[in-house]
């Protein structure tokens, strides 16, 4: 049975727009999705990212959480017939406030998988408010519990196979320890890319304030260099059939270009096709 990815809706966040796309609509509030991803079709369910802990915790960043009963992680999993205890691995693209807030709801025999550098980065103070104490302290409890945590050293090893058809790879963008999760589906590689991309339209399709051909716009929230951010986006566009960020709907990619958008599963029907550009008129 080929692997497929189900999209989980953990609720929305209201925040300042230029946080998402550098320099875009500064001072204006924008509402965005917060998604998780359930990988099915393998020997056991694998979950990528767990959303934010509560609406209240988002206020510590000056943001507004909009999480309701239907967005609770147990309810989102139940839509696909999966219980919390069924999940074998919880993988994290990174450990920011809106990605690792529900790990403590999973039993200790569910293994949390992360890039070792990301846990180190989370306690460096370099992006301190985005790594809240309850989330990181729980991971320290897992650190001292047998098999509750798995470290990857992706900058040294290169991609690591988590299970057949699922590979973890260093993202080299957003945070120092971010990772991408590549899933081999029946229709090509689908990459869960965390926050390397926030907004397909304003970063890639019509990149805000960029004049060079095929030059992506960076997010307004990253701990690496502009060069690294742009290169990481270009690498994703050149290597994956589908891209799945946490704060925008998935995209289908052909020839390094976004050609369509999807909704609640990958691979799945394209719900919005983008018109081909007529670069060279007759």
C-alpha positions as a printed NumPy array, in Angstrom:
array([[  0.   ,   0.   ,   0.   ],
       [  1.561,   3.339,  -1.054],
       [  2.152,   5.964,   1.593],
       [ -0.174,   8.928,   1.8  ],
       [ -0.328,  12.01 ,   3.979],
       [ -3.468,  13.234,   5.722],
       [ -3.641,  16.923,   6.631],
       [ -4.574,  17.721,  10.236],
       [ -6.07 ,  21.103,  11.154],
       [ -4.797,  22.288,  14.541],
       [ -6.452,  25.714,  14.365],
       [ -5.397,  29.161,  13.189],
       [ -3.069,  31.9  ,  14.373],
       [ -3.421,  35.663,  13.953],
       [ -0.096,  37.473,  13.651],
       [  1.683,  40.383,  12.001],
       [  1.956,  39.801,   8.25 ],
       [  5.662,  40.577,   7.747],
       [  6.508,  37.746,  10.168],
       [  5.475,  35.441,   7.325],
       [  6.93 ,  37.191,   4.28 ],
       [  9.782,  39.625,   4.807],
       [  8.58 ,  43.229,   4.526],
       [  5.107,  42.341,   3.272],
       [  2.144,  44.302,   4.694],
       [  4.068,  45.47 ,   7.753],
       [  1.808,  46.243,  10.701],
       [ -1.198,  44.375,   9.301],
       [ -2.709,  41.346,  10.994],
       [ -3.104,  38.123,   9.089],
       [ -4.73 ,  34.794,   9.954],
       [ -2.947,  31.572,   8.97 ],
       [ -3.429,  27.833,   9.281],
       [ -1.537,  25.573,  11.648],
       [ -1.333,  22.097,  10.153],
       [ -0.035,  18.683,  11.168],
       [  0.576,  15.648,   8.98 ],
       [ -0.356,  12.012,   9.472],
       [  1.57 ,   9.502,   7.354],
       [ -0.435,   6.339,   6.694],
       [  0.109,   3.202,   4.626],
       [  3.26 ,   2.001,   6.373],
       [  3.672,  -0.476,   9.25 ],
       [  2.388,   2.118,  11.739],
       [  1.094,   5.717,  11.798],
       [  3.69 ,   8.503,  11.879],
       [  2.773,  12.046,  12.922],
       [  4.657,  15.192,  11.944],
       [  4.273,  18.179,  14.313],
       [  1.699,  18.559,  17.072],
       [  0.616,  22.221,  16.934],
       [  0.526,  24.73 ,  19.794],
       [ -0.281,  23.967,  23.422],
       [ -3.142,  26.427,  23.965],
       [ -4.62 ,  29.677,  22.733],
       [ -3.18 ,  31.419,  25.774],
       [  0.429,  30.432,  25.091],
       [  0.367,  32.186,  21.714],
       [ -0.149,  35.471,  23.551],
       [  3.447,  35.256,  24.797],
       [  4.492,  36.076,  21.218],
       [  1.861,  38.798,  20.783],
       [ -0.165,  36.422,  18.596],
       [ -3.708,  35.114,  18.891],
       [ -4.436,  31.402,  18.93 ],
       [ -7.722,  30.207,  17.433],
       [ -7.911,  26.564,  18.452],
       [-11.293,  24.965,  19.083],
       [-12.641,  21.55 ,  20.106],
       [-12.501,  20.089,  16.622],
       [ -8.841,  21.155,  16.334],
       [ -7.707,  19.12 ,  19.342],
       [ -5.087,  16.632,  18.225],
       [ -6.992,  13.57 ,  19.449],
       [-10.044,  14.643,  17.44 ],
       [ -7.986,  15.278,  14.316],
       [ -6.388,  11.825,  14.552],
       [ -9.762,  10.194,  15.21 ],
       [-11.019,  11.465,  11.834],
       [ -8.631,   8.924,  10.314],
       [ -9.284,   6.109,  12.777],
       [ -6.053,   6.696,  14.719],
       [ -5.753,   6.949,  18.509],
       [ -2.959,   8.75 ,  20.329],
       [ -1.407,   5.473,  21.454],
       [ -1.369,   4.106,  17.878],
       [  1.246,   6.632,  16.763],
       [  4.717,   5.069,  16.662],
       [  6.753,   8.202,  15.888],
       [  6.096,  11.914,  16.385],
       [  8.54 ,  13.767,  14.133],
       [  9.261,  17.459,  14.418],
       [ 10.279,  19.724,  11.576],
       [ 11.474,  21.942,  14.452],
       [ 10.439,  22.791,  18.006],
       [  8.888,  26.258,  17.773],
       [  5.845,  27.089,  19.871],
       [  3.32 ,  26.089,  17.179],
       [  4.977,  22.769,  16.285],
       [  5.709,  20.857,  19.506],
       [  2.985,  21.898,  21.936],
       [  1.156,  18.587,  22.38 ],
       [  3.981,  16.064,  22.795],
       [  3.134,  15.533,  26.451],
       [ -0.243,  14.056,  25.467],
       [  1.485,  11.07 ,  23.878],
       [  2.631,   8.088,  25.954],
       [  6.344,   7.688,  26.589],
       [  6.421,   4.607,  24.338],
       [  5.659,   6.9  ,  21.411],
       [  9.093,   8.024,  20.259],
       [  9.605,  11.725,  19.492],
       [ 12.069,  12.119,  16.616],
       [ 14.043,  15.323,  16.119],
       [ 17.339,  16.596,  14.831],
       [ 19.753,  16.812,  17.78 ],
       [ 20.854,  20.312,  16.75 ],
       [ 17.256,  21.524,  17.103],
       [ 17.047,  20.617,  20.785],
       [ 20.431,  22.286,  21.31 ],
       [ 19.194,  25.374,  19.438],
       [ 15.966,  25.487,  21.457],
       [ 17.943,  26.173,  24.665],
       [ 20.486,  28.549,  23.109],
       [ 18.318,  31.623,  23.71 ],
       [ 18.779,  32.727,  20.096],
       [ 15.034,  32.546,  19.334],
       [ 14.03 ,  32.238,  22.981],
       [ 10.351,  33.324,  23.063],
       [  9.492,  30.862,  20.31 ],
       [ 10.593,  27.884,  22.442],
       [  8.253,  27.971,  25.461],
       [  9.361,  26.35 ,  28.707],
       [  6.565,  23.729,  29.058],
       [  7.299,  22.223,  25.635],
       [ 11.069,  22.068,  26.034],
       [ 10.932,  20.842,  29.637],
       [  8.73 ,  17.961,  28.546],
       [ 11.329,  16.953,  25.968],
       [ 13.938,  16.895,  28.725],
       [ 11.714,  14.396,  30.556],
       [ 11.728,  12.295,  27.405],
       [ 15.492,  12.677,  27.215],
       [ 15.735,  10.764,  30.501],
       [ 13.172,   8.086,  29.58 ],
       [ 14.203,   4.999,  27.649],
       [ 13.189,   5.084,  23.961],
       [ 10.993,   8.172,  24.408],
       [ 13.281,  10.335,  22.256],
       [ 15.302,   9.663,  19.11 ],
       [ 18.062,  12.012,  18.001],
       [ 19.135,  12.417,  14.39 ],
       [ 22.425,  14.052,  13.375],
       [ 21.401,  14.976,   9.869],
       [ 24.103,  17.554,   9.173],
       [ 26.656,  14.753,   9.515],
       [ 24.832,  11.635,   8.334],
       [ 22.795,  13.065,   5.483],
       [ 19.219,  11.767,   5.01 ],
       [ 18.079,   9.023,   7.397],
       [ 15.326,   6.488,   6.659],
       [ 12.819,   6.436,   9.529],
       [ 10.748,   3.636,   8.003],
       [ 10.371,   2.368,   4.438],
       [  9.509,   5.353,   2.259],
       [  9.997,   8.042,   4.939],
       [ 13.285,   9.975,   5.117],
       [ 14.409,  12.8  ,   7.392],
       [ 16.825,  15.389,   5.993],
       [ 18.41 ,  18.594,   7.29 ],
       [ 16.478,  21.641,   6.044],
       [ 19.382,  24.084,   6.542],
       [ 16.891,  26.917,   6.99 ],
       [ 14.443,  28.582,   9.428],
       [ 16.202,  27.276,  12.553],
       [ 19.644,  25.722,  12.877],
       [ 18.138,  22.279,  13.514],
       [ 15.075,  22.233,  11.244],
       [ 14.487,  19.111,   9.193],
       [ 12.339,  18.102,   6.232],
       [ 10.472,  14.809,   6.051],
       [ 10.37 ,  13.222,   2.585],
       [  7.553,  10.751,   1.951],
       [  7.609,   8.481,  -1.098],
       [  4.043,   8.381,  -2.406],
       [  2.552,   6.713,  -5.482],
       [  2.868,  10.054,  -7.29 ],
       [  6.395,  11.052,  -6.3  ],
       [  8.153,  12.583,  -3.315],
       [  6.09 ,  14.712,  -0.944],
       [  8.158,  16.856,   1.41 ],
       [  6.838,  18.145,   4.728],
       [  8.913,  21.315,   5.005],
       [  7.8  ,  22.99 ,   8.236],
       [  8.416,  26.753,   8.127],
       [ 11.021,  26.899,   5.363],
       [  8.002,  28.122,   3.38 ],
       [  5.171,  30.104,   4.95 ],
       [  3.312,  31.43 ,   1.907],
       [  3.528,  29.943,  -1.599],
       [  2.019,  32.899,  -3.405],
       [  4.026,  35.75 ,  -1.868],
       [  7.284,  33.81 ,  -1.561],
       [  7.362,  31.722,  -4.745],
       [  4.55 ,  32.216,  -7.28 ],
       [  4.648,  36.036,  -7.187],
       [  7.529,  36.674,  -4.765],
       [  7.104,  40.001,  -2.993],
       [  9.641,  42.666,  -3.955],
       [ 11.915,  40.276,  -5.887],
       [ 13.069,  41.257,  -9.395],
       [ 15.325,  38.343, -10.312],
       [ 13.988,  35.348, -12.219],
       [ 12.928,  32.402, -10.024],
       [ 14.208,  34.151,  -6.887],
       [ 12.095,  33.244,  -3.834],
       [ 11.279,  35.656,  -1.025],
       [ 12.385,  34.671,   2.463],
       [ 10.126,  34.574,   5.477],
       [ 10.377,  37.303,   8.098],
       [ 11.21 ,  34.767,  10.797],
       [ 14.431,  32.777,  10.525],
       [ 17.639,  32.11 ,  12.39 ],
       [ 19.89 ,  31.412,   9.408],
       [ 21.227,  33.617,   6.598],
       [ 19.194,  34.974,   3.67 ],
       [ 21.417,  32.927,   1.364],
       [ 20.619,  29.725,   3.261],
       [ 16.889,  30.483,   3.312],
       [ 16.699,  31.102,  -0.432],
       [ 18.833,  28.054,  -1.235],
       [ 16.672,  25.806,   0.955],
       [ 13.521,  26.907,  -0.885],
       [ 15.154,  26.377,  -4.283],
       [ 16.276,  22.896,  -3.25 ],
       [ 12.73 ,  21.959,  -2.248],
       [ 11.328,  23.187,  -5.559],
       [ 13.856,  21.157,  -7.528],
       [ 13.573,  17.883,  -5.622],
       [  9.946,  17.276,  -4.619],
       [  6.647,  16.644,  -6.369],
       [  4.614,  18.003,  -3.463],
       [  5.498,  20.518,  -0.753],
       [  3.653,  20.654,   2.556],
       [  4.368,  23.607,   4.858],
       [  2.638,  24.039,   8.206],
       [  0.965,  27.409,   7.574],
       [ -0.24 ,  27.091,   3.972],
       [ -2.068,  24.451,   1.94 ],
       [  0.108,  21.903,   0.078],
       [  1.379,  22.644,  -3.412],
       [  2.093,  20.494,  -6.446],
       [  5.381,  21.253,  -8.185],
       [  6.466,  20.634, -11.78 ],
       [  9.702,  21.835, -13.323],
       [ 10.541,  23.845, -10.238],
       [  7.255,  25.77 , -10.398],
       [  4.12 ,  25.632,  -8.262],
       [  1.378,  24.411, -10.62 ],
       [ -1.464,  23.513,  -8.259],
       [ -2.743,  23.471,  -4.706],
       [ -4.248,  20.661,  -2.655],
       [ -6.418,  20.503,   0.431],
       [ -6.64 ,  17.607,   2.873],
       [ -4.428,  14.808,   1.548],
       [ -1.31 ,  14.195,  -0.526],
       [ -1.291,  12.776,  -3.11 ],
       [ -4.807,  13.854,  -3.835],
       [ -6.905,  15.851,  -6.262],
       [ -5.604,  19.309,  -7.116],
       [ -8.217,  21.782,  -5.873],
       [ -6.685,  24.838,  -7.547],
       [ -4.616,  24.826, -10.719],
       [ -2.327,  27.727, -11.517],
       [ -2.314,  28.996, -15.123],
       [  0.823,  28.491, -17.175],
       [  2.727,  31.72 , -17.806],
       [  3.223,  32.742, -21.417],
       [  6.86 ,  33.708, -21.158],
       [  7.54 ,  34.112, -24.875],
       [  4.611,  35.53 , -26.829],
       [  4.492,  34.648, -30.533]])
